[in-house]
């Protein structure tokens, strides 16, 4: 689902009930730049995938990012920056492995930080992505 807010801006929704309440879009494309919001391991049924497993959650979050990019006309190869938030820095290697499986050859700029908590206690990782589509 997308909406053109004028000026070349397009908002893309995942259909999450939180988007209209909080006032955000899963992804926003402006020109050839796509910003994907912080993305968690939510499955198609709206439930968290991989409870207690940071690797599985990172894999699902990255799948969700790929889906959002696709809706906006971008692909993983267009990603130039990611930001990873983990609730336990001891999970960095598991989350990093999942990130490397997707971005190992693409090699975007990346930040990984520990945060106190995410919106739901079972969420262990959240990932953002920015992409630039070659014209």
PDB file of C-alpha atoms in Angstrom:
ATOM      1  CA  UNK A   1       0.000   0.000   0.000  1.00  0.00           C
ATOM      2  CA  UNK A   2       1.446   3.374  -0.930  1.00  0.00           C
ATOM      3  CA  UNK A   3       0.393   6.967  -0.830  1.00  0.00           C
ATOM      4  CA  UNK A   4       1.958   9.836  -2.753  1.00  0.00           C
ATOM      5  CA  UNK A   5       1.987  12.830  -0.443  1.00  0.00           C
ATOM      6  CA  UNK A   6       3.134  15.118  -3.268  1.00  0.00           C
ATOM      7  CA  UNK A   7       6.604  16.298  -4.172  1.00  0.00           C
ATOM      8  CA  UNK A   8       7.700  12.788  -5.109  1.00  0.00           C
ATOM      9  CA  UNK A   9       7.248  11.382  -1.618  1.00  0.00           C
ATOM     10  CA  UNK A  10       5.683   7.944  -1.367  1.00  0.00           C
ATOM     11  CA  UNK A  11       4.746   6.255   1.914  1.00  0.00           C
ATOM     12  CA  UNK A  12       4.550   2.465   2.083  1.00  0.00           C
ATOM     13  CA  UNK A  13       2.611   0.639   4.785  1.00  0.00           C
ATOM     14  CA  UNK A  14       3.051  -2.883   6.079  1.00  0.00           C
ATOM     15  CA  UNK A  15      -0.568  -2.880   7.204  1.00  0.00           C
ATOM     16  CA  UNK A  16       0.432  -2.840  10.859  1.00  0.00           C
ATOM     17  CA  UNK A  17      -2.223  -1.397  13.162  1.00  0.00           C
ATOM     18  CA  UNK A  18       0.500   0.680  14.839  1.00  0.00           C
ATOM     19  CA  UNK A  19       1.392   2.758  11.788  1.00  0.00           C
ATOM     20  CA  UNK A  20      -1.668   5.069  11.835  1.00  0.00           C
ATOM     21  CA  UNK A  21      -1.692   5.246  15.647  1.00  0.00           C
ATOM     22  CA  UNK A  22       1.969   6.231  15.970  1.00  0.00           C
ATOM     23  CA  UNK A  23       2.025   8.119  12.674  1.00  0.00           C
ATOM     24  CA  UNK A  24       4.755   6.392  10.694  1.00  0.00           C
ATOM     25  CA  UNK A  25       5.259   4.387   7.522  1.00  0.00           C
ATOM     26  CA  UNK A  26       7.140   1.100   7.124  1.00  0.00           C
ATOM     27  CA  UNK A  27       9.109   2.799   4.360  1.00  0.00           C
ATOM     28  CA  UNK A  28       9.276   6.208   2.740  1.00  0.00           C
ATOM     29  CA  UNK A  29      10.632   6.798  -0.744  1.00  0.00           C
ATOM     30  CA  UNK A  30      11.624  10.266  -1.825  1.00  0.00           C
ATOM     31  CA  UNK A  31      13.129  10.336  -5.288  1.00  0.00           C
ATOM     32  CA  UNK A  32      15.648   7.522  -5.418  1.00  0.00           C
ATOM     33  CA  UNK A  33      16.134   7.290  -1.636  1.00  0.00           C
ATOM     34  CA  UNK A  34      14.241   4.785   0.515  1.00  0.00           C
ATOM     35  CA  UNK A  35      14.188   4.849   4.319  1.00  0.00           C
ATOM     36  CA  UNK A  36      12.891   1.736   6.081  1.00  0.00           C
ATOM     37  CA  UNK A  37      11.659   2.247   9.640  1.00  0.00           C
ATOM     38  CA  UNK A  38      12.944   0.225  12.549  1.00  0.00           C
ATOM     39  CA  UNK A  39      11.827  -3.295  11.740  1.00  0.00           C
ATOM     40  CA  UNK A  40      11.343  -6.195  14.123  1.00  0.00           C
ATOM     41  CA  UNK A  41      10.727  -9.922  13.738  1.00  0.00           C
ATOM     42  CA  UNK A  42       6.995  -9.669  13.195  1.00  0.00           C
ATOM     43  CA  UNK A  43       5.631 -12.520  11.098  1.00  0.00           C
ATOM     44  CA  UNK A  44       2.752 -12.342   8.610  1.00  0.00           C
ATOM     45  CA  UNK A  45       0.317 -13.169  11.431  1.00  0.00           C
ATOM     46  CA  UNK A  46       1.510 -10.156  13.462  1.00  0.00           C
ATOM     47  CA  UNK A  47       3.238 -12.313  16.071  1.00  0.00           C
ATOM     48  CA  UNK A  48       6.929 -12.171  16.962  1.00  0.00           C
ATOM     49  CA  UNK A  49       9.010 -14.838  15.216  1.00  0.00           C
ATOM     50  CA  UNK A  50      11.874 -16.470  17.121  1.00  0.00           C
ATOM     51  CA  UNK A  51      10.978 -15.729  20.735  1.00  0.00           C
ATOM     52  CA  UNK A  52      14.214 -15.916  22.739  1.00  0.00           C
ATOM     53  CA  UNK A  53      16.380 -16.330  19.593  1.00  0.00           C
ATOM     54  CA  UNK A  54      18.194 -13.165  18.482  1.00  0.00           C
ATOM     55  CA  UNK A  55      19.477 -14.799  15.283  1.00  0.00           C
ATOM     56  CA  UNK A  56      15.986 -15.906  14.188  1.00  0.00           C
ATOM     57  CA  UNK A  57      14.602 -12.462  15.012  1.00  0.00           C
ATOM     58  CA  UNK A  58      17.314 -10.744  12.965  1.00  0.00           C
ATOM     59  CA  UNK A  59      16.639 -13.062  10.018  1.00  0.00           C
ATOM     60  CA  UNK A  60      12.915 -12.229  10.131  1.00  0.00           C
ATOM     61  CA  UNK A  61      13.547  -8.492  10.538  1.00  0.00           C
ATOM     62  CA  UNK A  62      15.806  -8.578   7.473  1.00  0.00           C
ATOM     63  CA  UNK A  63      13.136 -10.451   5.486  1.00  0.00           C
ATOM     64  CA  UNK A  64      10.653  -7.750   6.498  1.00  0.00           C
ATOM     65  CA  UNK A  65      13.117  -5.057   5.387  1.00  0.00           C
ATOM     66  CA  UNK A  66      13.569  -6.786   2.032  1.00  0.00           C
ATOM     67  CA  UNK A  67       9.787  -6.835   1.589  1.00  0.00           C
ATOM     68  CA  UNK A  68       9.486  -3.127   2.425  1.00  0.00           C
ATOM     69  CA  UNK A  69      12.298  -2.268   0.019  1.00  0.00           C
ATOM     70  CA  UNK A  70      10.618  -4.264  -2.732  1.00  0.00           C
ATOM     71  CA  UNK A  71       7.322  -2.419  -2.260  1.00  0.00           C
ATOM     72  CA  UNK A  72       9.256   0.849  -2.611  1.00  0.00           C
ATOM     73  CA  UNK A  73      11.032  -0.298  -5.782  1.00  0.00           C
ATOM     74  CA  UNK A  74      14.387  -1.021  -4.146  1.00  0.00           C
ATOM     75  CA  UNK A  75      16.380  -4.151  -3.396  1.00  0.00           C
ATOM     76  CA  UNK A  76      18.869  -5.247  -0.774  1.00  0.00           C
ATOM     77  CA  UNK A  77      21.752  -4.322  -3.100  1.00  0.00           C
ATOM     78  CA  UNK A  78      20.588  -0.684  -2.911  1.00  0.00           C
ATOM     79  CA  UNK A  79      21.046  -0.510   0.872  1.00  0.00           C
ATOM     80  CA  UNK A  80      23.779   1.929   1.903  1.00  0.00           C
ATOM     81  CA  UNK A  81      23.231   2.028   5.683  1.00  0.00           C
ATOM     82  CA  UNK A  82      21.743  -0.129   8.411  1.00  0.00           C
ATOM     83  CA  UNK A  83      21.238   0.493  12.107  1.00  0.00           C
ATOM     84  CA  UNK A  84      20.839  -2.451  14.457  1.00  0.00           C
ATOM     85  CA  UNK A  85      19.427  -2.173  17.975  1.00  0.00           C
ATOM     86  CA  UNK A  86      19.800  -5.126  20.347  1.00  0.00           C
ATOM     87  CA  UNK A  87      18.509  -5.434  23.893  1.00  0.00           C
ATOM     88  CA  UNK A  88      21.533  -7.529  24.914  1.00  0.00           C
ATOM     89  CA  UNK A  89      24.972  -6.814  23.449  1.00  0.00           C
ATOM     90  CA  UNK A  90      25.915 -10.447  24.080  1.00  0.00           C
ATOM     91  CA  UNK A  91      23.682 -11.237  21.065  1.00  0.00           C
ATOM     92  CA  UNK A  92      25.818  -9.128  18.711  1.00  0.00           C
ATOM     93  CA  UNK A  93      27.486 -12.115  17.042  1.00  0.00           C
ATOM     94  CA  UNK A  94      24.185 -13.895  16.336  1.00  0.00           C
ATOM     95  CA  UNK A  95      22.608 -10.740  14.958  1.00  0.00           C
ATOM     96  CA  UNK A  96      25.806  -9.852  13.097  1.00  0.00           C
ATOM     97  CA  UNK A  97      25.840 -13.302  11.477  1.00  0.00           C
ATOM     98  CA  UNK A  98      22.290 -12.812  10.176  1.00  0.00           C
ATOM     99  CA  UNK A  99      23.204  -9.328   8.896  1.00  0.00           C
ATOM    100  CA  UNK A 100      26.342 -10.702   7.238  1.00  0.00           C
ATOM    101  CA  UNK A 101      24.384 -13.448   5.488  1.00  0.00           C
ATOM    102  CA  UNK A 102      22.307 -10.762   3.785  1.00  0.00           C
ATOM    103  CA  UNK A 103      24.805  -7.917   3.442  1.00  0.00           C
ATOM    104  CA  UNK A 104      28.190  -9.673   3.369  1.00  0.00           C
ATOM    105  CA  UNK A 105      28.873  -8.697  -0.252  1.00  0.00           C
ATOM    106  CA  UNK A 106      26.852  -5.458  -0.227  1.00  0.00           C
ATOM    107  CA  UNK A 107      28.658  -4.070   2.845  1.00  0.00           C
ATOM    108  CA  UNK A 108      26.511  -1.044   3.813  1.00  0.00           C
ATOM    109  CA  UNK A 109      27.627   1.322   6.537  1.00  0.00           C
ATOM    110  CA  UNK A 110      26.302  -0.171   9.777  1.00  0.00           C
ATOM    111  CA  UNK A 111      25.824   0.719  13.418  1.00  0.00           C
ATOM    112  CA  UNK A 112      25.005  -1.789  16.160  1.00  0.00           C
ATOM    113  CA  UNK A 113      24.035  -0.511  19.602  1.00  0.00           C
ATOM    114  CA  UNK A 114      22.476  -1.909  22.744  1.00  0.00           C
ATOM    115  CA  UNK A 115      19.251  -0.337  23.927  1.00  0.00           C
ATOM    116  CA  UNK A 116      17.486  -0.782  27.230  1.00  0.00           C
ATOM    117  CA  UNK A 117      14.375  -2.298  25.659  1.00  0.00           C
ATOM    118  CA  UNK A 118      12.156  -2.341  22.589  1.00  0.00           C
ATOM    119  CA  UNK A 119       8.381  -1.853  22.367  1.00  0.00           C
ATOM    120  CA  UNK A 120       7.617  -5.443  23.439  1.00  0.00           C
ATOM    121  CA  UNK A 121       9.722  -7.417  25.940  1.00  0.00           C
ATOM    122  CA  UNK A 122      10.032 -10.446  23.627  1.00  0.00           C
ATOM    123  CA  UNK A 123      11.670  -8.290  20.911  1.00  0.00           C
ATOM    124  CA  UNK A 124      15.449  -8.700  20.989  1.00  0.00           C
ATOM    125  CA  UNK A 125      16.462  -6.838  17.823  1.00  0.00           C
ATOM    126  CA  UNK A 126      15.245  -4.006  15.602  1.00  0.00           C
ATOM    127  CA  UNK A 127      16.888  -3.001  12.323  1.00  0.00           C
ATOM    128  CA  UNK A 128      16.585   0.124  10.129  1.00  0.00           C
ATOM    129  CA  UNK A 129      17.796   0.444   6.545  1.00  0.00           C
ATOM    130  CA  UNK A 130      18.429   3.272   4.080  1.00  0.00           C
ATOM    131  CA  UNK A 131      18.755   2.610   0.360  1.00  0.00           C
ATOM    132  CA  UNK A 132      19.701   4.634  -2.690  1.00  0.00           C
ATOM    133  CA  UNK A 133      18.323   3.331  -5.960  1.00  0.00           C
ATOM    134  CA  UNK A 134      20.716   3.779  -8.886  1.00  0.00           C
ATOM    135  CA  UNK A 135      18.995   5.845 -11.586  1.00  0.00           C
TER     136      UNK A 135
END
